Amino acid sequence: MSRGSGFVKEVFSMLYWTMLAACTVGPGTVVTCSRAGAEFGLQLIWALVVAALIAFTLQEGTARLTIVSGQSLGQCLNAKYQHMTKVYNTAIICWLVAGSVFFGNMLYECNNFAGGVDAVMAMPGASDLSMSGLVGLRIGSCLVYAVIVMALLYWDKTDKLGIMLGILMIGMVTLFLVVVISMGMDWTNFLWGLLPNLPPKTETSAEPADIIISLVSTTSVGYNLFLGGAMAKGRQLGSAQRGIAFSTVSAVAVSILILIVGSGFHQDGGSTTFTISQLSAFIYKFLGTAGVVVFSLGFIAAALSSILTCPLAAALTADSVLTFKEKETLDEEKETDKNEEKREMPRMIFLGLMLLMVLVSVVVISANADRTYVILIAQVFNGCLLPLFSTCLLLCLNDKQFMVSSPQSGLANIAMIICVTLTFIFTSNVLLQKLVGTVLTNVNLRLGLATGLGVAGMGSVCAATSLGREIVSSFRKTA
């Protein structure tokens, strides 16, 4: 293979993996990151950096699990717990994982439709429509999105989608980079924002704990662990690692740039209630009508990609985690079709799950549900699911039946344990704030308790399963 063709192949491989970034960066990311910037300035950039490190560690882990074992994370969970109590031939924990992903992604899908409609309304001239015209635009946009997405999902050509989404990601990075350069930035505040801190809540801001868990969940998306596993099948580990790194850097770059633009909007005297329409007005000051058009088209495409990949990831997870055929039938098919990837789930059920998510989202957003409330619920709920998914991944990576040819190393376990523990701590902080926030008003005390609960949660998993022994064993092998 010539050097030129190898370079082209590497570029296409990295662009293929940016489908994960496209799942990450959508309308919800714009609202969450810009709101963080508008309400807290640059103080929460550290949360995006930490979330990006968590995202890379977990996504690299699920890709390595799939490439070494030949099975996705969902399939490994199905095999690992096949002897547990079952409901309809599937272990209860697998139903829990599938149901969590499905419900969480349904919330994400509502979020994506809401942002997609706002992206359309951000186009020049849309704000001049009458009330009935805006209602028609909102409902019409939802229907157009739904038709396009269901047509693409029905054709099942998602492997060709990665290249287009990769180009889209590069365009989004460029757009916000131009805006940031045009508005200027305080590098001192930027550097201070890289240091972990918990800014105080103001009368008009959201809870900092909610914003932090939202930033983590919008950057380290739980269902990407299952989608990434499906994407890793048939790939080389080195190429997958580089592609995941490129995807993660692209996603966090866009998120940080959006947060910076949001902080500039706030300093410019904008409202703390941040919307895409207000952001387009801010961009107009620097790039004019052409910039607003590019911005709107870019986020319409981003919304479309998120609307497309969200139900697909949920259906792929259900397909990999749930059992639809008897074990003997599966063993026969694996022997006859080793090189052909087949879904166990009947195609009509597979499409039906995705159609249900799209239809629910169309109804909710067409009825003009509060978009900010939908986004907050979606981000916080999915952020709280991340400890469950990351723990499942850590258990499978240390299971000899999956990783016998390339056991998990001690250093890899250190990185994974830190990331999983952090997800426990972030989730514990949110739960403490929601349950006893009115009583536990001391922020430092709450953070201390959250850290203790997070460490205790990780310790409980190690003690209740064979994970503790496997981790110790991994260090002995390394030594």
Tab-separated table of C-alpha atoms in Angstrom:
chain	number	residue	atom	x	y	z
A	1	MET	CA	0.000	0.000	0.000
A	2	SER	CA	1.404	3.420	-0.969
A	3	ARG	CA	1.973	6.123	1.617
A	4	GLY	CA	-0.673	8.337	-0.003
A	5	SER	CA	-3.395	5.672	0.014
A	6	GLY	CA	-2.523	4.788	3.616
A	7	PHE	CA	-2.957	8.427	4.642
A	8	VAL	CA	-6.340	8.636	2.911
A	9	LYS	CA	-7.444	5.420	4.599
A	10	GLU	CA	-6.398	6.801	8.005
A	11	VAL	CA	-8.330	10.041	7.406
A	12	PHE	CA	-11.482	8.138	6.442
A	13	SER	CA	-11.053	5.898	9.499
A	14	MET	CA	-10.889	8.904	11.838
A	15	LEU	CA	-13.897	10.493	10.151
A	16	TYR	CA	-15.807	7.230	10.589
A	17	TRP	CA	-15.297	7.458	14.365
A	18	THR	CA	-16.589	11.027	14.492
A	19	MET	CA	-20.086	9.511	14.488
A	20	LEU	CA	-19.486	9.294	18.250
A	21	ALA	CA	-18.762	13.031	18.313
A	22	ALA	CA	-21.899	13.689	16.262
A	23	CYS	CA	-23.903	11.811	18.902
A	24	THR	CA	-22.235	13.968	21.543
A	25	VAL	CA	-22.522	17.424	19.966
A	26	GLY	CA	-26.082	18.438	19.248
A	27	PRO	CA	-28.612	21.091	20.227
A	28	GLY	CA	-28.491	19.976	23.864
A	29	THR	CA	-24.752	20.579	23.912
A	30	VAL	CA	-25.288	24.120	22.611
A	31	VAL	CA	-27.843	24.927	25.311
A	32	THR	CA	-25.921	23.271	28.159
A	33	CYS	CA	-22.457	24.640	27.314
A	34	SER	CA	-23.660	28.121	26.425
A	35	ARG	CA	-25.766	28.247	29.588
A	36	ALA	CA	-22.714	27.202	31.632
A	37	GLY	CA	-20.753	30.048	30.023
A	38	ALA	CA	-23.554	32.589	30.424
A	39	GLU	CA	-24.167	31.809	34.093
A	40	PHE	CA	-20.678	30.919	35.347
A	41	GLY	CA	-18.288	32.399	32.791
A	42	LEU	CA	-15.260	30.201	32.096
A	43	GLN	CA	-15.208	28.611	35.556
A	44	LEU	CA	-16.560	25.211	34.413
A	45	ILE	CA	-14.208	24.484	31.501
A	46	TRP	CA	-12.508	21.945	33.771
A	47	ALA	CA	-15.710	19.856	33.816
A	48	LEU	CA	-15.576	19.513	30.013
A	49	VAL	CA	-11.898	18.507	30.118
A	50	VAL	CA	-12.541	15.884	32.806
A	51	ALA	CA	-15.587	14.633	30.896
A	52	ALA	CA	-13.484	14.312	27.722
A	53	LEU	CA	-10.872	12.212	29.557
A	54	ILE	CA	-13.655	10.009	30.934
A	55	ALA	CA	-15.216	9.717	27.469
A	56	PHE	CA	-11.957	8.666	25.800
A	57	THR	CA	-11.079	6.142	28.528
A	58	LEU	CA	-14.514	4.502	28.444
A	59	GLN	CA	-14.908	4.528	24.650
A	60	GLU	CA	-11.382	3.161	24.143
A	61	GLY	CA	-12.218	0.459	26.671
A	62	THR	CA	-15.415	-0.601	24.933
A	63	ALA	CA	-13.651	-0.628	21.538
A	64	ARG	CA	-10.810	-2.771	22.960
A	65	LEU	CA	-13.353	-5.117	24.555
A	66	THR	CA	-15.131	-5.579	21.239
A	67	ILE	CA	-11.982	-6.012	19.133
A	68	VAL	CA	-10.332	-8.498	21.540
A	69	SER	CA	-13.448	-10.523	22.400
A	70	GLY	CA	-15.308	-10.183	19.113
A	71	GLN	CA	-18.409	-9.138	21.061
A	72	SER	CA	-19.872	-5.734	21.853
A	73	LEU	CA	-20.389	-4.566	25.445
A	74	GLY	CA	-24.061	-5.541	25.281
A	75	GLN	CA	-23.244	-9.047	24.015
A	76	CYS	CA	-20.612	-9.476	26.729
A	77	LEU	CA	-23.143	-8.505	29.401
A	78	ASN	CA	-25.608	-11.005	27.948
A	79	ALA	CA	-23.010	-13.767	28.072
A	80	LYS	CA	-21.638	-12.788	31.508
A	81	TYR	CA	-25.022	-12.883	33.228
A	82	GLN	CA	-26.669	-15.671	31.236
A	83	HIS	CA	-27.043	-17.831	34.372
A	84	MET	CA	-28.791	-15.151	36.454
A	85	THR	CA	-32.551	-14.930	36.984
A	86	LYS	CA	-34.133	-14.354	33.586
A	87	VAL	CA	-37.246	-12.755	32.176
A	88	TYR	CA	-38.085	-13.854	28.616
A	89	ASN	CA	-34.706	-15.603	28.272
A	90	THR	CA	-32.735	-12.469	29.264
A	91	ALA	CA	-31.044	-11.690	32.604
A	92	ILE	CA	-32.703	-8.986	34.687
A	93	ILE	CA	-29.586	-6.793	34.686
A	94	CYS	CA	-29.637	-6.852	30.871
A	95	TRP	CA	-33.244	-5.660	30.903
A	96	LEU	CA	-32.182	-2.903	33.317
A	97	VAL	CA	-29.403	-1.753	30.978
A	98	ALA	CA	-31.596	-1.908	27.859
A	99	GLY	CA	-34.462	-0.088	29.563
A	100	SER	CA	-32.162	2.609	30.952
A	101	VAL	CA	-30.630	3.277	27.548
A	102	PHE	CA	-34.021	3.297	25.844
A	103	PHE	CA	-35.654	5.707	28.306
A	104	GLY	CA	-32.558	7.892	28.518
A	105	ASN	CA	-32.287	8.078	24.740
A	106	MET	CA	-35.975	8.897	24.443
A	107	LEU	CA	-35.322	11.936	26.629
A	108	TYR	CA	-32.295	12.771	24.497
A	109	GLU	CA	-34.425	12.429	21.371
A	110	CYS	CA	-36.989	14.916	22.713
A	111	ASN	CA	-34.066	17.202	23.475
A	112	ASN	CA	-32.724	16.788	19.922
A	113	PHE	CA	-36.091	17.560	18.303
A	114	ALA	CA	-36.492	20.654	20.496
A	115	GLY	CA	-33.067	21.923	19.536
A	116	GLY	CA	-33.669	21.084	15.891
A	117	VAL	CA	-36.823	23.182	15.848
A	118	ASP	CA	-35.013	26.080	17.519
A	119	ALA	CA	-32.237	25.780	14.934
A	120	VAL	CA	-34.834	26.218	12.177
A	121	MET	CA	-36.357	29.182	13.992
A	122	ALA	CA	-32.901	30.757	14.239
A	123	MET	CA	-32.821	31.175	10.444
A	124	PRO	CA	-33.064	34.815	9.317
A	125	GLY	CA	-36.713	35.866	8.925
A	126	ALA	CA	-38.210	33.062	11.024
A	127	SER	CA	-38.772	35.385	13.987
A	128	ASP	CA	-40.947	37.660	11.809
A	129	LEU	CA	-43.615	34.962	11.399
A	130	SER	CA	-46.997	35.304	13.095
A	131	MET	CA	-47.944	33.107	16.058
A	132	SER	CA	-49.795	30.652	13.827
A	133	GLY	CA	-46.864	30.679	11.429
A	134	LEU	CA	-44.452	29.774	14.243
A	135	VAL	CA	-46.735	26.914	15.325
A	136	GLY	CA	-46.841	25.629	11.763
A	137	LEU	CA	-43.053	25.939	11.460
A	138	ARG	CA	-42.544	24.027	14.706
A	139	ILE	CA	-44.888	21.174	13.788
A	140	GLY	CA	-43.727	21.090	10.181
A	141	SER	CA	-40.076	20.954	11.221
A	142	CYS	CA	-40.776	18.038	13.543
A	143	LEU	CA	-42.542	16.115	10.771
A	144	VAL	CA	-39.776	16.797	8.233
A	145	TYR	CA	-37.091	15.661	10.689
A	146	ALA	CA	-39.085	12.508	11.481
A	147	VAL	CA	-39.602	11.572	7.821
A	148	ILE	CA	-35.936	12.100	6.899
A	149	VAL	CA	-34.648	10.187	9.904
A	150	MET	CA	-36.988	7.205	9.554
A	151	ALA	CA	-36.185	6.957	5.839
A	152	LEU	CA	-32.436	6.847	6.559
A	153	LEU	CA	-32.894	4.323	9.372
A	154	TYR	CA	-35.083	2.141	7.175
A	155	TRP	CA	-32.397	2.058	4.468
A	156	ASP	CA	-29.878	1.040	7.158
A	157	LYS	CA	-26.925	2.863	5.575
A	158	THR	CA	-25.444	4.239	8.789
A	159	ASP	CA	-21.912	3.091	7.900
A	160	LYS	CA	-21.888	5.694	5.106
A	161	LEU	CA	-23.064	8.386	7.517
A	162	GLY	CA	-19.796	8.686	9.449
A	163	ILE	CA	-17.934	10.586	6.716
A	164	MET	CA	-20.660	13.219	6.362
A	165	LEU	CA	-20.876	13.693	10.129
A	166	GLY	CA	-17.096	14.027	10.340
A	167	ILE	CA	-17.104	16.857	7.817
A	168	LEU	CA	-19.946	18.460	9.765
A	169	MET	CA	-17.916	18.320	13.000
A	170	ILE	CA	-14.953	20.062	11.354
A	171	GLY	CA	-17.287	22.774	10.045
A	172	MET	CA	-18.777	23.332	13.512
A	173	VAL	CA	-15.327	23.661	15.093
A	174	THR	CA	-14.330	26.188	12.431
A	175	LEU	CA	-17.485	28.289	12.860
A	176	PHE	CA	-17.174	28.710	16.619
A	177	LEU	CA	-13.427	29.207	16.389
A	178	VAL	CA	-14.009	32.169	14.063
A	179	VAL	CA	-16.550	33.647	16.507
A	180	VAL	CA	-14.192	33.219	19.478
A	181	ILE	CA	-11.331	34.844	17.567
A	182	SER	CA	-13.622	37.716	16.556
A	183	MET	CA	-14.877	38.366	20.094
A	184	GLY	CA	-11.525	37.851	21.822
A	185	MET	CA	-10.920	35.950	25.042
A	186	ASP	CA	-9.476	36.480	28.494
A	187	TRP	CA	-6.721	33.836	28.650
A	188	THR	CA	-6.197	34.355	32.372
A	189	ASN	CA	-9.806	33.415	33.134
A	190	PHE	CA	-9.526	30.527	30.665
A	191	LEU	CA	-6.529	29.067	32.494
A	192	TRP	CA	-8.215	29.529	35.879
A	193	GLY	CA	-11.239	27.712	34.447
A	194	LEU	CA	-9.093	24.604	33.939
A	195	LEU	CA	-8.747	24.259	37.728
A	196	PRO	CA	-11.597	22.256	39.366
A	197	ASN	CA	-13.940	24.490	41.339
A	198	LEU	CA	-17.610	24.737	42.282
A	199	PRO	CA	-18.893	28.283	41.674
A	200	PRO	CA	-21.651	29.587	43.969
A	201	LYS	CA	-25.257	29.561	42.810
A	202	THR	CA	-26.793	32.928	41.978
A	203	GLU	CA	-30.444	33.946	42.056
A	204	THR	CA	-30.804	33.515	38.289
A	205	SER	CA	-28.488	30.549	37.659
A	206	ALA	CA	-29.099	26.821	37.720
A	207	GLU	CA	-27.567	24.628	40.418
A	208	PRO	CA	-23.825	24.273	39.675
A	209	ALA	CA	-24.064	20.536	40.446
A	210	ASP	CA	-26.772	20.170	37.757
A	211	ILE	CA	-24.697	22.067	35.214
A	212	ILE	CA	-21.574	20.016	35.989
A	213	ILE	CA	-23.340	16.646	35.643
A	214	SER	CA	-24.991	17.984	32.472
A	215	LEU	CA	-21.604	18.963	31.027
A	216	VAL	CA	-20.249	15.514	31.898
A	217	SER	CA	-23.224	13.692	30.387
A	218	THR	CA	-23.277	15.831	27.241
A	219	THR	CA	-19.569	15.070	26.647
A	220	SER	CA	-19.299	11.516	27.967
A	221	VAL	CA	-22.519	10.046	26.573
A	222	GLY	CA	-23.392	6.700	28.164
A	223	TYR	CA	-24.988	5.101	25.143
A	224	ASN	CA	-21.825	5.760	23.121
A	225	LEU	CA	-20.311	2.804	24.989
A	226	PHE	CA	-22.767	0.524	23.208
A	227	LEU	CA	-22.721	2.362	19.875
A	228	GLY	CA	-18.905	2.467	19.936
A	229	GLY	CA	-18.777	-1.266	20.518
A	230	ALA	CA	-20.962	-1.900	17.487
A	231	MET	CA	-18.760	0.436	15.406
A	232	ALA	CA	-15.550	-1.318	16.550
A	233	LYS	CA	-16.422	-4.696	15.052
A	234	GLY	CA	-13.998	-5.609	12.289
A	235	ARG	CA	-11.654	-2.686	13.080
A	236	GLN	CA	-8.006	-2.621	14.125
A	237	LEU	CA	-7.300	-1.525	17.707
A	238	GLY	CA	-4.679	1.103	16.834
A	239	SER	CA	-6.861	2.687	14.187
A	240	ALA	CA	-9.857	2.655	16.552
A	241	GLN	CA	-7.856	4.318	19.336
A	242	ARG	CA	-6.713	7.117	17.029
A	243	GLY	CA	-10.230	7.572	15.676
A	244	ILE	CA	-11.766	7.724	19.164
A	245	ALA	CA	-9.103	10.227	20.249
A	246	PHE	CA	-9.872	12.422	17.225
A	247	SER	CA	-13.606	12.161	17.873
A	248	THR	CA	-13.223	13.043	21.565
A	249	VAL	CA	-10.959	16.026	20.872
A	250	SER	CA	-13.381	17.307	18.208
A	251	ALA	CA	-16.367	17.031	20.546
A	252	VAL	CA	-14.689	18.731	23.509
A	253	ALA	CA	-13.244	21.466	21.248
A	254	VAL	CA	-16.732	22.350	20.004
A	255	SER	CA	-18.119	22.229	23.555
A	256	ILE	CA	-15.413	24.520	24.955
A	257	LEU	CA	-15.826	26.984	22.084
A	258	ILE	CA	-19.602	27.081	22.676
A	259	LEU	CA	-19.016	27.704	26.393
A	260	ILE	CA	-16.616	30.545	25.557
A	261	VAL	CA	-19.154	32.104	23.167
A	262	GLY	CA	-21.792	31.781	25.896
A	263	SER	CA	-19.547	33.573	28.387
A	264	GLY	CA	-19.012	36.374	25.856
A	265	PHE	CA	-22.768	36.653	25.315
A	266	HIS	CA	-23.265	37.023	29.055
A	267	GLN	CA	-20.564	39.699	29.324
A	268	ASP	CA	-22.243	41.504	26.434
A	269	GLY	CA	-25.377	41.915	28.546
A	270	GLY	CA	-27.382	38.968	27.230
A	271	SER	CA	-30.126	37.189	29.097
A	272	THR	CA	-29.228	34.318	31.387
A	273	THR	CA	-32.011	32.296	29.789
A	274	PHE	CA	-29.980	31.115	26.839
A	275	THR	CA	-31.496	29.927	23.548
A	276	ILE	CA	-30.165	29.130	20.110
A	277	SER	CA	-32.084	32.089	18.695
A	278	GLN	CA	-30.322	34.461	21.088
A	279	LEU	CA	-26.997	32.877	20.222
A	280	SER	CA	-27.605	33.484	16.517
A	281	ALA	CA	-28.248	37.164	17.271
A	282	PHE	CA	-24.936	37.323	19.106
A	283	ILE	CA	-23.115	35.643	16.190
A	284	TYR	CA	-24.706	38.173	13.811
A	285	LYS	CA	-22.740	40.961	15.507
A	286	PHE	CA	-19.458	39.344	14.438
A	287	LEU	CA	-20.199	37.462	11.198
A	288	GLY	CA	-23.347	39.099	9.812
A	289	THR	CA	-26.218	37.354	8.029
A	290	ALA	CA	-23.911	34.867	6.277
A	291	GLY	CA	-22.551	33.710	9.631
A	292	VAL	CA	-26.060	33.259	11.022
A	293	VAL	CA	-27.081	31.191	7.974
A	294	VAL	CA	-24.008	28.965	8.297
A	295	PHE	CA	-24.633	28.637	12.040
A	296	SER	CA	-28.302	27.717	11.554
A	297	LEU	CA	-27.619	25.215	8.771
A	298	GLY	CA	-24.802	23.659	10.795
A	299	PHE	CA	-27.027	23.117	13.807
A	300	ILE	CA	-29.938	21.889	11.743
A	301	ALA	CA	-27.545	19.236	10.393
A	302	ALA	CA	-26.201	18.595	13.912
A	303	ALA	CA	-29.743	18.168	15.216
A	304	LEU	CA	-30.540	15.823	12.336
A	305	SER	CA	-27.458	13.695	13.043
A	306	SER	CA	-28.324	13.507	16.761
A	307	ILE	CA	-31.961	12.659	15.984
A	308	LEU	CA	-30.701	9.891	13.696
A	309	THR	CA	-28.052	8.309	15.920
A	310	CYS	CA	-29.962	8.484	19.210
A	311	PRO	CA	-32.697	5.919	18.383
A	312	LEU	CA	-30.172	3.845	16.421
A	313	ALA	CA	-27.926	3.549	19.492
A	314	ALA	CA	-30.890	2.542	21.680
A	315	ALA	CA	-32.008	-0.137	19.221
A	316	LEU	CA	-28.452	-1.476	18.782
A	317	THR	CA	-28.086	-1.681	22.561
A	318	ALA	CA	-31.346	-3.584	22.936
A	319	ASP	CA	-30.299	-5.898	20.101
A	320	SER	CA	-26.943	-6.678	21.749
A	321	VAL	CA	-28.151	-6.990	25.358
A	322	LEU	CA	-31.452	-8.838	24.936
A	323	THR	CA	-31.773	-12.471	23.813
A	324	PHE	CA	-34.164	-13.177	20.942
A	325	LYS	CA	-33.022	-16.686	19.958
A	326	GLU	CA	-32.194	-19.882	21.778
A	327	LYS	CA	-28.538	-20.537	22.554
A	328	GLU	CA	-28.310	-23.554	20.230
A	329	THR	CA	-29.565	-21.495	17.305
A	330	LEU	CA	-27.076	-18.727	18.064
A	331	ASP	CA	-24.160	-21.187	18.220
A	332	GLU	CA	-25.099	-22.649	14.837
A	333	GLU	CA	-25.336	-19.199	13.227
A	334	LYS	CA	-21.962	-18.158	14.672
A	335	GLU	CA	-20.349	-21.222	13.092
A	336	THR	CA	-21.886	-20.650	9.654
A	337	ASP	CA	-21.613	-16.840	9.540
A	338	LYS	CA	-18.437	-15.952	11.440
A	339	ASN	CA	-17.574	-13.057	9.154
A	340	GLU	CA	-21.075	-11.673	8.753
A	341	GLU	CA	-22.602	-9.442	11.385
A	342	LYS	CA	-26.266	-10.267	11.940
A	343	ARG	CA	-28.814	-8.772	14.296
A	344	GLU	CA	-30.690	-11.102	16.597
A	345	MET	CA	-33.606	-8.696	16.965
A	346	PRO	CA	-36.278	-9.082	14.271
A	347	ARG	CA	-36.085	-6.174	11.848
A	348	MET	CA	-39.663	-5.032	12.499
A	349	ILE	CA	-39.013	-4.799	16.268
A	350	PHE	CA	-35.706	-3.022	15.590
A	351	LEU	CA	-37.439	-0.424	13.406
A	352	GLY	CA	-40.420	-0.269	15.763
A	353	LEU	CA	-38.283	0.764	18.729
A	354	MET	CA	-36.739	3.593	16.715
A	355	LEU	CA	-40.114	4.669	15.329
A	356	LEU	CA	-41.585	4.806	18.847
A	357	MET	CA	-38.800	7.111	20.048
A	358	VAL	CA	-39.226	9.406	17.052
A	359	LEU	CA	-43.029	9.536	17.357
A	360	VAL	CA	-42.962	10.319	21.102
A	361	SER	CA	-40.470	13.118	20.471
A	362	VAL	CA	-42.562	14.574	17.642
A	363	VAL	CA	-45.668	14.637	19.838
A	364	VAL	CA	-43.876	16.143	22.868
A	365	ILE	CA	-42.108	18.918	20.962
A	366	SER	CA	-45.038	19.671	18.647
A	367	ALA	CA	-47.098	20.222	21.809
A	368	ASN	CA	-44.576	22.966	22.731
A	369	ALA	CA	-43.142	21.343	25.869
A	370	ASP	CA	-40.672	23.471	27.837
A	371	ARG	CA	-37.398	22.806	25.978
A	372	THR	CA	-35.138	23.954	28.829
A	373	TYR	CA	-36.896	21.576	31.235
A	374	VAL	CA	-36.643	18.688	28.747
A	375	ILE	CA	-32.921	19.309	28.241
A	376	LEU	CA	-32.213	19.492	31.988
A	377	ILE	CA	-34.059	16.228	32.679
A	378	ALA	CA	-32.347	14.470	29.752
A	379	GLN	CA	-28.833	15.548	30.711
A	380	VAL	CA	-29.147	14.900	34.461
A	381	PHE	CA	-30.911	11.533	34.034
A	382	ASN	CA	-28.352	10.257	31.534
A	383	GLY	CA	-25.494	11.605	33.639
A	384	CYS	CA	-26.756	9.553	36.572
A	385	LEU	CA	-26.817	6.436	34.363
A	386	LEU	CA	-23.126	6.756	33.486
A	387	PRO	CA	-21.912	4.937	36.658
A	388	LEU	CA	-24.065	1.919	35.731
A	389	PHE	CA	-22.741	1.688	32.174
A	390	SER	CA	-19.108	2.358	33.082
A	391	THR	CA	-19.224	-0.244	35.879
A	392	CYS	CA	-20.575	-2.833	33.438
A	393	LEU	CA	-17.703	-2.036	31.074
A	394	LEU	CA	-15.082	-2.335	33.842
A	395	LEU	CA	-16.489	-5.727	34.905
A	396	CYS	CA	-16.388	-7.077	31.352
A	397	LEU	CA	-12.859	-5.762	30.694
A	398	ASN	CA	-11.625	-7.744	33.699
A	399	ASP	CA	-13.494	-10.929	32.774
A	400	LYS	CA	-11.102	-13.616	31.494
A	401	GLN	CA	-13.699	-15.185	29.219
A	402	PHE	CA	-13.685	-12.028	27.068
A	403	MET	CA	-10.105	-10.733	27.406
A	404	VAL	CA	-8.117	-13.990	27.579
A	405	SER	CA	-5.961	-13.107	24.539
A	406	SER	CA	-5.171	-9.596	25.831
A	407	PRO	CA	-5.912	-9.222	29.577
A	408	GLN	CA	-6.572	-5.796	31.058
A	409	SER	CA	-3.300	-4.281	32.356
A	410	GLY	CA	-2.828	-2.716	35.779
A	411	LEU	CA	-2.310	0.770	34.315
A	412	ALA	CA	-5.456	0.466	32.200
A	413	ASN	CA	-7.355	-0.559	35.336
A	414	ILE	CA	-6.068	2.496	37.221
A	415	ALA	CA	-7.401	4.783	34.471
A	416	MET	CA	-10.732	2.966	34.366
A	417	ILE	CA	-11.161	2.950	38.157
A	418	ILE	CA	-10.486	6.698	38.364
A	419	CYS	CA	-13.047	7.398	35.619
A	420	VAL	CA	-15.721	5.121	37.072
A	421	THR	CA	-15.185	6.562	40.562
A	422	LEU	CA	-15.538	10.099	39.181
A	423	THR	CA	-18.898	9.186	37.624
A	424	PHE	CA	-20.028	7.908	41.043
A	425	ILE	CA	-18.877	11.148	42.703
A	426	PHE	CA	-20.603	13.431	40.166
A	427	THR	CA	-23.830	11.443	40.451
A	428	SER	CA	-23.666	11.368	44.268
A	429	ASN	CA	-23.237	15.159	44.330
A	430	VAL	CA	-26.376	15.648	42.220
A	431	LEU	CA	-28.428	13.188	44.284
A	432	LEU	CA	-27.336	14.832	47.555
A	433	GLN	CA	-28.219	18.253	46.184
A	434	LYS	CA	-31.666	17.039	45.067
A	435	LEU	CA	-32.515	15.000	48.181
A	436	VAL	CA	-31.005	16.988	51.073
A	437	GLY	CA	-29.891	20.199	49.382
A	438	THR	CA	-32.160	22.362	51.538
A	439	VAL	CA	-30.590	20.931	54.706
A	440	LEU	CA	-27.036	20.306	53.499
A	441	THR	CA	-26.262	23.853	52.415
A	442	ASN	CA	-22.478	23.740	52.980
A	443	VAL	CA	-20.974	23.093	49.541
A	444	ASN	CA	-17.658	21.731	50.827
A	445	LEU	CA	-19.420	19.306	53.162
A	446	ARG	CA	-21.667	18.098	50.329
A	447	LEU	CA	-18.655	17.586	48.049
A	448	GLY	CA	-16.895	15.664	50.795
A	449	LEU	CA	-19.906	13.408	51.303
A	450	ALA	CA	-20.263	12.912	47.547
A	451	THR	CA	-16.596	11.928	47.289
A	452	GLY	CA	-17.015	9.482	50.174
A	453	LEU	CA	-20.131	7.964	48.609
A	454	GLY	CA	-18.403	7.711	45.221
A	455	VAL	CA	-15.375	5.923	46.637
A	456	ALA	CA	-17.653	3.697	48.736
A	457	GLY	CA	-19.695	2.859	45.655
A	458	MET	CA	-16.592	1.805	43.733
A	459	GLY	CA	-15.386	-0.179	46.743
A	460	SER	CA	-18.747	-1.920	47.051
A	461	VAL	CA	-18.592	-3.044	43.432
A	462	CYS	CA	-15.082	-4.454	43.975
A	463	ALA	CA	-16.180	-6.271	47.145
A	464	ALA	CA	-19.499	-7.604	45.841
A	465	THR	CA	-18.050	-9.012	42.620
A	466	SER	CA	-14.804	-10.636	41.502
A	467	LEU	CA	-13.598	-7.235	40.262
A	468	GLY	CA	-11.341	-6.604	43.271
A	469	ARG	CA	-9.489	-9.890	42.793
A	470	GLU	CA	-9.169	-9.347	39.044
A	471	ILE	CA	-7.729	-5.853	39.531
A	472	VAL	CA	-5.131	-7.135	42.010
A	473	SER	CA	-4.313	-9.961	39.596
A	474	SER	CA	-3.793	-7.467	36.742
A	475	PHE	CA	-1.031	-5.719	38.734
A	476	ARG	CA	0.687	-9.014	39.471
A	477	LYS	CA	0.733	-9.868	35.786
A	478	THR	CA	2.129	-6.426	34.957
A	479	ALA	CA	4.865	-6.859	37.547
